[in-house]
Amino acid sequence: MVLVYISPSSIREQCELKKKLIKEDALTWFDKDSNNEENILLNYVGGVDISFVKGDDKHACSALVILSYPELEVVYEDYEFVHLTSPYIPEFLAFREASFLDDLITKLRKNNPELLPKVIFVDGNGVLHPRGFGVASHLGVISDMCTIGVGKTLFHVDGLEKNSEHMEKINQLHKAGDFFLLVGDSGTTWGAAFRSTDTSKNPVYVSIGHKISLETALKICKLCCKHRVPEPIRQADIRSREFLRQHYETMVTKCCTDEEHCGSEGVAKSWWDWCLIL
């Protein structure tokens, strides 16, 4: 058994940031004169992910990928090889990863503001979280971006379980865009189980990140899926893994022999980045 101490300051910081959370549409997404949901007011969508090499939970690649809409073609990608010293704790994933992702967004906003996306898909939950403030919400608040949380597994909170009743509801999702709401014992709607494509039998779990309603998040998810995982996250995952495949050995060797970049202060540091605009 491994005991991990959670500092009260981390919980307080999470609660303070949550006060800034917006769980409704803060932007205009659809032309009020059009009844076609595909006529969405959207030019670019973003996806973020952090990838690891098996067996190493301290060195990783954070990735931000921007896709054009509706083509869903990658027009920008940026990576950082990062060193994490905070332990993996599901309820506090944001404290381990969000700052690295925010750095990539800040860099994009400074150097290529014309490519700043209207929404960013996050590989992780938003309000589907024990305190209603997962990594997608955390990132949205600190970056002041509209975010959507997408999880591949169900986060068990407020009585939500992947039991027989849950599986029966999944079996009733027959086509792309079908979903059912995740309503906990308290009556709170935490998100939705969402079928991405006609051929994807396993749903993803969509939740509000920041500055967006669940209804709009689900509509945008439907428009951004070619496979089970929304394309912005899928591309961030694929490309960050390929980046690690090509550069991991060189980068981790340099990192582990360079105290300036991998110091022992207990503070996670990023020290190398790579960016490509297509």
Coordinates of C-alpha atoms in Angstrom, one line a residue:
M1 CA 0.0 0.0 0.0
V2 CA 1.3 3.5 -0.9
L3 CA 0.0 6.4 1.2
V4 CA 0.0 9.7 -0.5
Y5 CA -0.3 13.0 1.4
I6 CA -2.6 15.6 -0.2
S7 CA -1.8 19.0 1.1
P8 CA -4.7 21.1 2.3
S9 CA -3.4 23.9 0.1
S10 CA -3.9 21.8 -3.0
I11 CA -7.6 21.3 -2.1
R12 CA -8.0 25.0 -1.3
E13 CA -6.4 25.9 -4.6
Q14 CA -8.7 23.6 -6.4
C15 CA -11.8 25.0 -4.7
E16 CA -10.7 28.6 -5.4
L17 CA -10.2 27.9 -9.1
K18 CA -13.6 26.1 -9.2
K19 CA -15.2 29.4 -8.2
K20 CA -14.3 30.7 -11.7
L21 CA -15.8 27.7 -13.5
I22 CA -18.4 28.5 -16.1
K23 CA -20.8 25.6 -16.9
E24 CA -22.8 27.2 -19.7
D25 CA -22.1 28.5 -23.2
A26 CA -20.0 31.6 -22.9
L27 CA -19.6 31.8 -26.6
T28 CA -21.9 31.8 -29.6
W29 CA -21.8 28.4 -31.4
F30 CA -24.6 28.3 -33.8
D31 CA -26.3 30.7 -36.2
K32 CA -29.6 31.5 -34.7
D33 CA -31.2 31.7 -38.2
S34 CA -30.1 28.2 -39.1
N35 CA -31.7 24.9 -37.9
N36 CA -28.7 22.8 -39.1
E37 CA -26.4 22.0 -36.2
E38 CA -23.6 21.3 -38.7
N39 CA -23.6 25.1 -39.4
I40 CA -21.5 25.6 -36.3
L41 CA -19.5 28.8 -35.9
L42 CA -16.1 27.1 -35.7
N43 CA -12.8 27.4 -37.6
Y44 CA -10.3 25.5 -35.4
V45 CA -10.5 22.9 -32.7
G46 CA -7.7 21.9 -30.3
G47 CA -6.7 18.7 -28.6
V48 CA -4.3 18.2 -25.7
D49 CA -2.8 15.0 -24.2
I50 CA 0.2 13.9 -22.2
S51 CA 1.9 10.6 -23.3
F52 CA 4.3 8.4 -21.4
V53 CA 6.7 5.6 -22.2
K54 CA 5.7 2.4 -20.5
G55 CA 7.6 2.0 -17.3
D56 CA 8.5 5.7 -16.9
D57 CA 5.9 7.8 -15.1
K58 CA 8.2 10.8 -14.6
H59 CA 9.1 11.8 -18.2
A60 CA 6.4 12.5 -20.7
C61 CA 5.4 14.5 -23.8
S62 CA 2.8 17.1 -23.5
A63 CA 1.0 17.9 -26.8
L64 CA -1.2 20.5 -28.3
V65 CA -2.7 19.9 -31.7
I66 CA -4.9 22.3 -33.7
L67 CA -7.2 21.0 -36.4
S68 CA -9.1 22.9 -39.1
Y69 CA -12.9 22.6 -39.0
P70 CA -14.8 21.0 -40.8
E71 CA -11.9 19.3 -42.5
L72 CA -10.4 18.0 -39.2
E73 CA -6.9 18.3 -40.7
V74 CA -3.9 19.1 -38.5
V75 CA -2.6 22.6 -39.1
Y76 CA -0.5 23.1 -36.0
E77 CA 1.3 20.8 -33.5
D78 CA 3.5 21.6 -30.5
Y79 CA 5.2 19.3 -28.0
E80 CA 7.2 19.6 -24.8
F81 CA 9.3 16.9 -23.2
V82 CA 8.5 17.3 -19.5
H83 CA 9.7 16.0 -16.2
L84 CA 7.0 15.4 -13.6
T85 CA 7.7 15.0 -9.9
S86 CA 4.1 15.0 -8.6
P87 CA 2.6 11.6 -8.1
Y88 CA -0.3 10.3 -10.1
I89 CA -3.5 10.8 -8.1
P90 CA -6.7 10.7 -10.2
E91 CA -8.5 13.4 -8.2
F92 CA -5.5 15.7 -8.6
L93 CA -4.4 14.9 -12.1
A94 CA -4.5 18.6 -13.0
F95 CA -1.8 19.5 -10.5
R96 CA 0.5 17.0 -12.3
E97 CA -0.3 17.9 -15.9
A98 CA -2.3 21.1 -16.5
S99 CA 0.5 23.6 -16.2
F100 CA 2.4 21.9 -19.0
L101 CA -0.6 22.0 -21.3
D102 CA -1.3 25.6 -20.3
D103 CA 2.3 26.5 -21.3
L104 CA 1.6 25.2 -24.8
I105 CA -1.6 27.2 -25.1
T106 CA 0.2 30.3 -23.9
K107 CA 2.9 29.8 -26.5
L108 CA 0.2 29.4 -29.2
R109 CA -1.6 32.5 -28.1
K110 CA 1.6 34.6 -28.2
N111 CA 3.2 33.3 -31.4
N112 CA 0.2 32.2 -33.6
P113 CA -3.0 33.8 -32.2
E114 CA -4.7 33.4 -35.6
L115 CA -4.7 29.6 -34.9
L116 CA -6.1 29.8 -31.4
P117 CA -9.0 27.4 -31.3
K118 CA -12.5 28.2 -30.1
V119 CA -12.6 25.0 -28.1
I120 CA -10.0 22.5 -26.8
F121 CA -10.8 18.8 -26.2
V122 CA -8.9 17.4 -23.1
D123 CA -8.0 13.8 -22.6
G124 CA -9.5 13.7 -19.1
N125 CA -12.6 14.6 -17.2
G126 CA -14.1 18.0 -16.6
V127 CA -16.9 18.3 -14.0
L128 CA -17.1 14.5 -13.9
H129 CA -14.9 14.5 -10.8
P130 CA -15.4 14.1 -7.0
R131 CA -15.2 17.8 -6.5
G132 CA -16.6 18.7 -9.9
F133 CA -13.3 20.1 -11.1
G134 CA -11.2 17.7 -13.1
V135 CA -8.2 18.4 -15.4
A136 CA -10.4 19.7 -18.3
S137 CA -12.1 22.2 -16.0
H138 CA -8.8 23.2 -14.3
L139 CA -7.1 23.7 -17.7
G140 CA -10.0 25.7 -19.0
V141 CA -10.0 28.1 -16.0
I142 CA -6.2 28.7 -15.9
S143 CA -6.0 29.2 -19.7
D144 CA -9.3 31.0 -20.0
M145 CA -10.3 28.6 -22.8
C146 CA -13.4 26.8 -23.6
T147 CA -12.7 23.1 -22.9
I148 CA -14.5 19.7 -23.2
G149 CA -13.5 16.8 -21.0
V150 CA -13.4 13.3 -22.6
G151 CA -12.7 10.2 -20.6
K152 CA -12.3 6.7 -22.0
T153 CA -13.4 5.1 -18.7
L154 CA -16.2 6.0 -16.2
F155 CA -15.0 7.9 -13.2
H156 CA -17.0 6.4 -10.3
V157 CA -18.5 9.4 -8.4
D158 CA -21.8 10.0 -6.7
G159 CA -22.9 6.4 -7.1
L160 CA -22.1 6.2 -10.8
E161 CA -20.8 2.6 -11.5
K162 CA -20.2 0.5 -14.6
N163 CA -22.8 -2.0 -13.4
S164 CA -25.4 -4.1 -15.3
E165 CA -27.7 -1.1 -15.5
H166 CA -25.0 1.1 -16.9
M167 CA -24.1 -1.6 -19.5
E168 CA -27.7 -2.0 -20.5
K169 CA -27.9 1.7 -21.2
I170 CA -24.7 1.4 -23.3
N171 CA -26.4 -1.4 -25.3
Q172 CA -29.2 1.1 -26.2
L173 CA -26.7 3.4 -27.9
H174 CA -27.1 2.3 -31.5
K175 CA -25.6 5.0 -33.7
A176 CA -23.2 7.9 -33.8
G177 CA -24.3 10.8 -31.5
D178 CA -26.5 8.6 -29.2
F179 CA -25.9 9.3 -25.5
F180 CA -27.3 9.0 -22.1
L181 CA -26.9 11.3 -19.2
L182 CA -24.8 10.4 -16.2
V183 CA -27.0 11.3 -13.2
G184 CA -25.7 10.5 -9.8
D185 CA -27.4 9.6 -6.6
S186 CA -27.6 13.3 -5.6
G187 CA -29.5 14.1 -8.8
T188 CA -26.5 15.9 -10.3
T189 CA -25.9 15.4 -14.0
W190 CA -22.1 14.8 -14.3
G191 CA -21.8 14.3 -18.0
A192 CA -22.9 11.8 -20.6
A193 CA -21.9 8.4 -22.1
F194 CA -21.5 9.2 -25.8
R195 CA -21.3 6.9 -28.8
S196 CA -18.8 8.5 -31.2
T197 CA -19.4 6.5 -34.4
D198 CA -21.7 3.9 -35.8
T199 CA -18.9 1.3 -35.4
S200 CA -17.7 2.3 -31.9
K201 CA -19.4 0.0 -29.4
N202 CA -17.7 1.5 -26.3
P203 CA -18.7 5.0 -25.4
V204 CA -16.6 7.9 -24.3
Y205 CA -17.6 9.9 -21.3
V206 CA -18.1 13.6 -22.1
S207 CA -18.3 16.3 -19.5
I208 CA -18.3 20.1 -19.3
G209 CA -14.8 21.5 -19.1
H210 CA -15.2 25.3 -19.0
K211 CA -17.3 27.9 -20.8
I212 CA -19.6 25.4 -22.4
S213 CA -22.9 23.6 -21.7
L214 CA -23.1 19.8 -21.8
E215 CA -25.6 20.0 -24.7
T216 CA -23.2 22.0 -26.8
A217 CA -20.2 19.9 -25.9
L218 CA -22.1 16.8 -27.1
K219 CA -23.0 18.5 -30.4
I220 CA -19.4 19.5 -31.0
C221 CA -18.2 16.0 -30.1
K222 CA -20.5 14.5 -32.7
L223 CA -19.0 16.8 -35.3
C224 CA -15.4 16.1 -34.4
C225 CA -15.4 12.3 -34.4
K226 CA -14.0 10.0 -37.0
H227 CA -13.2 7.2 -34.6
R228 CA -14.1 6.5 -31.0
V229 CA -12.0 9.3 -29.5
P230 CA -12.6 12.8 -30.8
E231 CA -10.1 13.6 -33.6
P232 CA -8.3 16.4 -31.8
I233 CA -7.5 14.2 -28.8
R234 CA -6.7 11.2 -31.1
Q235 CA -4.2 13.2 -33.1
A236 CA -2.6 14.6 -30.0
D237 CA -2.2 11.1 -28.6
I238 CA -0.9 9.6 -31.9
R239 CA 1.6 12.4 -32.6
S240 CA 2.9 12.7 -29.0
R241 CA 3.5 8.9 -28.9
E242 CA 5.4 9.2 -32.2
F243 CA 7.4 12.1 -30.8
L244 CA 8.4 10.0 -27.8
R245 CA 9.3 7.0 -30.1
Q246 CA 11.7 9.2 -32.0
H247 CA 13.2 11.4 -29.2
Y248 CA 12.7 9.7 -25.9
E249 CA 16.1 8.1 -25.4
T250 CA 18.0 11.2 -26.3
M251 CA 15.8 13.5 -24.3
V252 CA 15.6 11.4 -21.1
T253 CA 19.3 10.9 -21.1
K254 CA 19.9 14.7 -21.3
C255 CA 17.2 15.4 -18.7
C256 CA 18.6 12.9 -16.2
T257 CA 22.1 14.2 -16.5
D258 CA 21.2 17.9 -16.4
E259 CA 20.4 19.1 -12.9
E260 CA 19.3 22.4 -14.2
H261 CA 16.4 20.8 -15.9
C262 CA 15.7 17.9 -13.6
G263 CA 16.5 19.4 -10.2
S264 CA 15.4 17.9 -6.9
E265 CA 13.3 20.8 -5.7
G266 CA 10.1 18.8 -6.2
V267 CA 8.8 21.1 -8.8
A268 CA 7.8 19.7 -12.2
K269 CA 9.8 21.2 -15.0
S270 CA 9.5 21.3 -18.8
W271 CA 12.7 22.1 -20.7
W272 CA 12.4 21.2 -24.4
D273 CA 9.8 21.9 -26.9
W274 CA 9.1 21.4 -30.6
C275 CA 6.5 23.1 -32.7
L276 CA 5.3 22.7 -36.3
I277 CA 2.8 24.7 -38.2
L278 CA 1.5 22.9 -41.3

